[in-house]
XYZ file of C-alpha atoms in Angstrom:
395
model
C 9.535 4.507 -30.473
C 7.433 7.669 -30.327
C 5.068 6.137 -27.757
C 7.976 5.066 -25.533
C 9.574 8.509 -25.756
C 6.229 10.156 -24.926
C 5.882 7.940 -21.870
C 9.382 8.819 -20.766
C 8.675 12.544 -21.140
C 5.471 12.177 -19.117
C 7.334 10.401 -16.338
C 10.054 13.059 -16.344
C 7.482 15.838 -16.106
C 5.918 14.177 -13.065
C 9.299 14.004 -11.363
C 10.135 17.593 -12.327
C 6.856 18.869 -10.887
C 7.701 17.249 -7.543
C 11.182 18.766 -7.603
C 9.762 22.222 -8.379
C 7.383 21.916 -5.436
C 10.293 21.110 -3.132
C 12.267 24.091 -4.434
C 9.336 26.379 -3.615
C 9.566 25.510 0.084
C 11.065 28.195 2.274
C 14.793 27.604 2.818
C 14.354 27.153 6.573
C 11.722 24.467 6.020
C 14.038 22.669 3.612
C 16.761 22.645 6.277
C 14.304 21.277 8.843
C 13.173 18.551 6.476
C 16.734 17.439 5.786
C 17.550 17.385 9.502
C 14.422 15.391 10.292
C 12.929 18.177 12.426
C 9.687 17.985 10.462
C 7.800 14.724 10.071
C 6.681 15.552 6.524
C 6.670 18.469 4.042
C 4.104 21.219 4.625
C 0.777 20.227 3.150
C -0.025 21.731 -0.220
C -3.431 23.398 -0.197
C -6.093 21.387 -1.959
C -9.735 22.340 -2.485
C -12.065 20.568 -0.040
C -13.340 17.217 -1.210
C -17.066 17.524 -2.029
C -17.621 13.927 -0.927
C -16.415 14.588 2.638
C -19.533 16.593 3.511
C -21.741 13.858 2.048
C -20.070 11.233 4.222
C -20.402 13.419 7.312
C -24.116 13.945 6.631
C -24.741 10.219 6.118
C -22.834 9.373 9.288
C -24.794 11.985 11.231
C -28.127 10.564 10.121
C -27.072 6.913 10.523
C -29.004 5.296 13.381
C -25.975 3.309 14.561
C -22.325 2.941 13.719
C -21.138 -0.382 12.248
C -19.098 -2.618 14.511
C -15.616 -3.829 13.717
C -15.733 -7.044 11.729
C -12.102 -7.358 10.591
C -8.709 -7.555 12.316
C -7.850 -4.132 10.903
C -10.352 -2.037 12.879
C -10.306 -1.476 16.647
C -12.486 1.538 17.509
C -12.646 0.754 21.230
C -10.019 2.923 23.001
C -9.915 0.693 26.092
C -7.003 -1.760 26.545
C -7.258 -4.916 24.452
C -6.234 -8.476 25.382
C -2.934 -9.474 23.752
C -2.732 -11.680 20.700
C -0.990 -15.036 21.107
C 2.717 -14.802 20.352
C 2.239 -17.546 17.753
C -0.194 -15.388 15.710
C 2.278 -14.993 12.831
C 3.240 -18.658 12.531
C 4.340 -20.264 10.344
C 7.221 -18.002 9.427
C 8.320 -17.927 5.769
C 10.385 -20.938 4.743
C 13.118 -21.462 3.858
C 14.868 -18.699 5.882
C 15.899 -15.736 3.699
C 19.477 -15.839 2.433
C 20.232 -12.388 3.863
C 18.610 -13.253 7.219
C 15.841 -10.633 6.984
C 12.083 -11.127 7.056
C 10.113 -8.488 5.136
C 6.504 -7.899 6.164
C 3.777 -5.312 6.482
C 0.807 -4.574 8.712
C -1.739 -1.855 9.349
C -4.455 -1.185 11.889
C -7.057 1.505 12.496
C -7.561 2.488 16.136
C -7.667 5.702 18.188
C -4.349 7.209 19.249
C -4.572 10.379 21.378
C -3.045 13.371 19.621
C -0.624 13.764 22.525
C 0.627 10.197 21.968
C 1.459 10.200 18.265
C 4.840 11.903 18.617
C 5.706 9.774 21.647
C 4.839 6.591 19.726
C 6.917 7.742 16.770
C 9.941 8.332 18.998
C 9.505 4.973 20.757
C 9.359 3.088 17.478
C 12.294 4.967 15.996
C 14.568 4.387 18.992
C 13.588 0.944 20.276
C 13.060 -0.711 16.912
C 16.415 0.638 15.748
C 18.445 -0.023 18.904
C 16.848 -3.244 20.180
C 15.325 -4.963 17.155
C 17.506 -3.623 14.286
C 14.375 -3.051 12.162
C 14.518 -1.233 8.818
C 11.561 0.194 6.944
C 8.879 2.848 6.732
C 6.181 3.444 9.351
C 3.378 6.010 9.493
C 1.446 6.787 12.670
C -1.427 9.191 13.205
C -4.555 9.595 15.349
C -6.275 6.853 13.312
C -3.655 4.104 13.706
C -0.466 2.729 12.154
C 0.803 1.547 8.760
C 4.146 -0.275 8.530
C 6.340 -1.902 5.888
C 9.501 -3.282 7.465
C 12.417 -5.701 7.269
C 13.411 -7.385 10.536
C 16.310 -9.741 11.273
C 15.053 -13.328 11.423
C 16.269 -13.738 14.994
C 14.190 -10.716 16.095
C 10.898 -11.579 14.385
C 9.425 -13.282 17.449
C 10.659 -10.432 19.649
C 8.825 -7.968 17.417
C 5.470 -9.619 18.101
C 6.235 -9.721 21.827
C 7.144 -6.013 21.759
C 3.814 -5.201 20.090
C 1.798 -7.225 22.611
C 3.584 -5.527 25.504
C 2.906 -2.014 24.224
C 0.192 0.077 25.880
C -1.343 1.235 22.564
C -0.548 -1.595 20.158
C -1.383 -4.620 22.311
C -4.115 -6.721 20.678
C -4.474 -4.303 17.786
C -1.860 -5.438 15.245
C -3.164 -8.252 12.986
C -1.164 -11.167 11.646
C 1.860 -10.012 9.657
C 1.448 -9.866 5.878
C 4.648 -11.620 4.780
C 6.233 -10.350 1.565
C 6.125 -12.752 -1.388
C 9.879 -12.534 -1.887
C 11.773 -12.591 1.402
C 14.862 -10.404 1.490
C 15.866 -7.067 3.008
C 13.857 -4.337 1.350
C 14.992 -1.203 3.214
C 18.240 0.499 4.200
C 17.121 2.433 7.297
C 14.112 2.953 9.566
C 11.935 6.016 9.064
C 8.962 6.661 11.351
C 6.691 9.590 10.502
C 3.595 11.206 11.980
C 1.384 11.557 8.922
C -1.840 10.122 7.434
C -1.728 6.368 6.893
C -2.942 6.860 3.303
C -2.583 10.103 1.342
C -6.317 10.601 0.861
C -6.133 14.348 0.241
C -8.819 15.002 2.875
C -9.305 14.106 6.557
C -10.653 10.628 7.304
C -12.164 9.707 10.664
C -12.458 6.397 12.483
C -16.235 6.665 12.149
C -15.813 6.649 8.369
C -13.300 3.813 8.504
C -15.886 1.895 10.523
C -17.903 1.374 7.330
C -15.652 -1.482 6.320
C -15.741 -3.148 2.901
C -16.285 -6.893 2.722
C -12.953 -8.695 2.918
C -12.448 -11.749 0.694
C -9.544 -14.112 1.225
C -7.727 -15.116 -1.994
C -9.731 -18.337 -2.423
C -13.045 -16.465 -2.020
C -11.749 -13.773 -4.375
C -11.037 -16.367 -7.065
C -14.439 -18.005 -6.667
C -16.404 -14.768 -6.907
C -14.490 -13.444 -9.901
C -14.754 -16.757 -11.733
C -18.390 -17.563 -10.957
C -19.732 -15.556 -13.897
C -17.248 -16.856 -16.456
C -18.984 -18.486 -19.383
C -22.386 -17.178 -18.341
C -24.609 -14.375 -19.599
C -24.420 -12.576 -16.262
C -22.809 -9.170 -16.088
C -19.102 -9.366 -15.301
C -18.066 -7.964 -11.908
C -16.643 -4.446 -11.736
C -12.980 -5.053 -10.853
C -10.846 -1.972 -10.154
C -7.100 -1.686 -9.606
C -6.632 0.867 -6.799
C -2.925 1.387 -7.444
C -1.078 4.133 -9.297
C -0.525 3.983 -13.038
C 3.106 2.836 -12.914
C 2.269 -0.034 -10.529
C -0.044 -1.924 -12.863
C 2.394 -1.649 -15.777
C 4.213 -4.749 -14.522
C 1.278 -6.735 -13.136
C -2.505 -6.769 -12.747
C -5.574 -8.958 -12.496
C -7.134 -10.148 -15.731
C -10.108 -7.960 -16.637
C -9.277 -5.201 -14.149
C -10.079 -1.560 -14.860
C -6.830 0.356 -14.292
C -7.434 4.135 -14.064
C -4.479 6.208 -15.278
C -3.941 8.148 -12.037
C -1.068 9.089 -9.740
C -2.811 9.839 -6.431
C -5.367 8.223 -4.140
C -7.731 11.171 -4.548
C -7.633 10.850 -8.347
C -8.279 7.127 -7.953
C -11.363 7.755 -5.812
C -12.729 10.252 -8.343
C -12.160 7.702 -11.107
C -14.008 4.992 -9.170
C -17.005 7.281 -8.648
C -17.063 8.078 -12.368
C -16.821 4.402 -13.301
C -19.467 3.218 -10.848
C -22.395 5.624 -10.883
C -24.786 2.872 -9.759
C -24.352 2.543 -5.992
C -26.248 -0.745 -5.998
C -23.643 -2.476 -8.185
C -20.944 -4.619 -6.596
C -17.396 -3.245 -6.721
C -14.319 -5.443 -6.381
C -11.051 -3.647 -5.652
C -7.471 -4.594 -4.897
C -4.138 -2.955 -4.089
C -0.649 -3.980 -2.953
C -1.166 -4.944 0.688
C -4.748 -3.954 1.410
C -4.691 -0.634 3.243
C -5.637 1.579 0.286
C -8.667 -0.628 -0.372
C -9.611 -0.656 3.308
C -9.732 3.144 3.261
C -11.288 3.459 -0.204
C -13.901 0.804 0.528
C -14.857 2.434 3.816
C -15.225 5.857 2.189
C -17.400 4.444 -0.586
C -19.555 2.550 1.906
C -19.899 5.748 3.957
C -21.073 7.514 0.779
C -23.841 4.985 0.243
C -22.316 2.328 -2.016
C -23.991 -0.931 -1.059
C -21.498 -3.636 -2.010
C -17.753 -3.026 -1.901
C -15.480 -6.061 -1.753
C -11.716 -6.080 -1.425
C -8.904 -8.637 -1.559
C -7.779 -9.226 2.007
C -4.011 -8.781 2.223
C -3.897 -7.421 -1.322
C -1.733 -8.775 -4.115
C 0.823 -9.857 -1.511
C -1.598 -12.355 0.040
C -2.755 -13.470 -3.412
C 0.834 -14.147 -4.413
C 1.209 -16.568 -1.516
C -2.105 -18.184 -2.464
C -1.102 -18.986 -6.032
C 2.301 -20.245 -4.948
C 0.738 -22.935 -2.758
C 0.682 -26.504 -4.077
C -2.357 -27.067 -6.300
C -3.989 -29.420 -3.789
C -3.897 -26.643 -1.163
C -4.864 -23.578 -3.224
C -7.637 -25.247 -5.258
C -7.010 -22.604 -7.915
C -7.049 -23.482 -11.623
C -4.641 -20.687 -12.451
C -3.604 -17.282 -11.201
C -5.968 -14.474 -12.118
C -3.118 -12.040 -11.442
C -0.458 -11.806 -14.122
C 3.061 -10.499 -13.734
C 4.743 -8.750 -10.813
C 3.501 -6.939 -7.730
C 5.107 -3.479 -7.515
C 6.615 -2.690 -4.101
C 7.527 0.664 -2.573
C 10.996 -0.366 -1.446
C 14.366 -1.087 -2.971
C 13.073 -4.360 -4.498
C 10.615 -2.385 -6.690
C 8.644 -5.545 -7.360
C 8.130 -9.215 -6.502
C 7.099 -11.993 -8.858
C 3.598 -13.445 -8.699
C 3.716 -15.225 -12.069
C 6.472 -15.521 -14.675
C 4.569 -13.503 -17.295
C 6.234 -10.268 -18.401
C 3.620 -7.629 -19.231
C 5.752 -4.523 -19.691
C 8.498 -3.369 -22.032
C 11.747 -1.490 -21.629
C 11.116 2.242 -21.891
C 14.270 2.668 -23.988
C 14.368 -0.185 -26.490
C 10.903 -1.770 -26.219
C 12.067 -5.298 -25.437
C 9.969 -7.327 -22.937
C 11.011 -6.307 -19.434
C 9.361 -5.683 -16.060
C 12.313 -4.414 -14.023
C 11.837 -0.938 -12.568
C 14.867 1.154 -11.685
C 15.666 4.712 -10.674
C 17.850 6.760 -12.972
C 21.419 6.755 -11.657
C 21.610 10.489 -12.360
C 20.688 11.823 -8.914
C 19.362 15.070 -10.321
C 16.865 12.995 -12.320
C 16.047 9.868 -10.240
C 13.332 8.963 -12.733
C 11.504 5.692 -12.038
C 11.312 3.741 -15.283
C 11.566 0.246 -16.776
C 14.987 -0.708 -18.124
C 16.313 -3.978 -19.529
C 19.853 -5.222 -18.709
C 21.162 -4.295 -22.176
C 19.979 -0.696 -21.897
C 21.235 -0.482 -18.320
C 24.692 -1.335 -19.607
C 24.411 0.923 -22.650
C 23.130 3.968 -20.744
C 25.044 3.397 -17.472
C 21.822 2.783 -15.518
C 20.396 6.150 -16.523
C 17.315 7.117 -18.513
C 19.606 8.710 -21.079
C 20.568 11.834 -19.172
C 24.232 12.512 -18.481
C 25.708 11.527 -15.139
């Protein structure tokens, strides 16, 4: 009971610190944020990252820049040939009950600074008015990152829209379909902001030092190849935040207790001091590992491997019939946390977590119904009924 209460207090303190930061904003800025006149809150000053200078020095002395080897990197600013409109086939089956496909994609490519706001406005208006898309999209000078729900009847039109766009044509890879297909968002929000909250500027030159991408079958083979041998086990790191791996993770993964990408990167450097050692990393959909892997490679780490498509792609892999997946069993256990109103999707039936209030097995995240609290925590159905969907605070 004491441990659960301590965890709850820690979670509440994290929420309170974010609220206090918002209250410190100037009143005029708060009004602008609420009205959507600012794309994101003013950046909080952070000390410069000591690793940024190292990466810049290594890039400066590098005899040549690596070429793009994945569908996520397109450093050439010239127009690209369009992808085939069938790139995303087959669509998820059976059709979702609520008639929405949920998917994600990201891509790194140069966008002129003068075009980022224009692209944001185009996406916000046309995807709302013409395609009825809901979700969250970030654009910046290094590319785009999107998690969206689109009506089934508009899914094909979405790909056609992308291939007809002056900046996005030929640069958006195959959609990463959600494991559980249903509407995951209530509105569309498009923001000009970094694709990943790295805490320091990241350039396309740095992102050009791509990690090695392993599809789920390759991932399984490499992680299992040393089982039952005397060889050193691979260094497997969960690149997600601390609350994400509470409900699901890969067997044997190191899960740093962190809340930000910058803290995660510092933890990885502390864990892996030998830059010759292979690092395996995974995240929800892949983009955090694409960025983290590129930064580590730019800092001189020799072997960084990541799960292509993240836990989402792995979830599809283990759900295939055994004769197709060729997998003995899932190396991932539990749920994949999602940053939308679903708050998770099942990969396996195992329940790893416990209710924060009574301690019974449970892996259902919820937000406290008390709007002044809004704490994200795990709550079982019995406690939801008992506490009126709150963490215990009064409504």
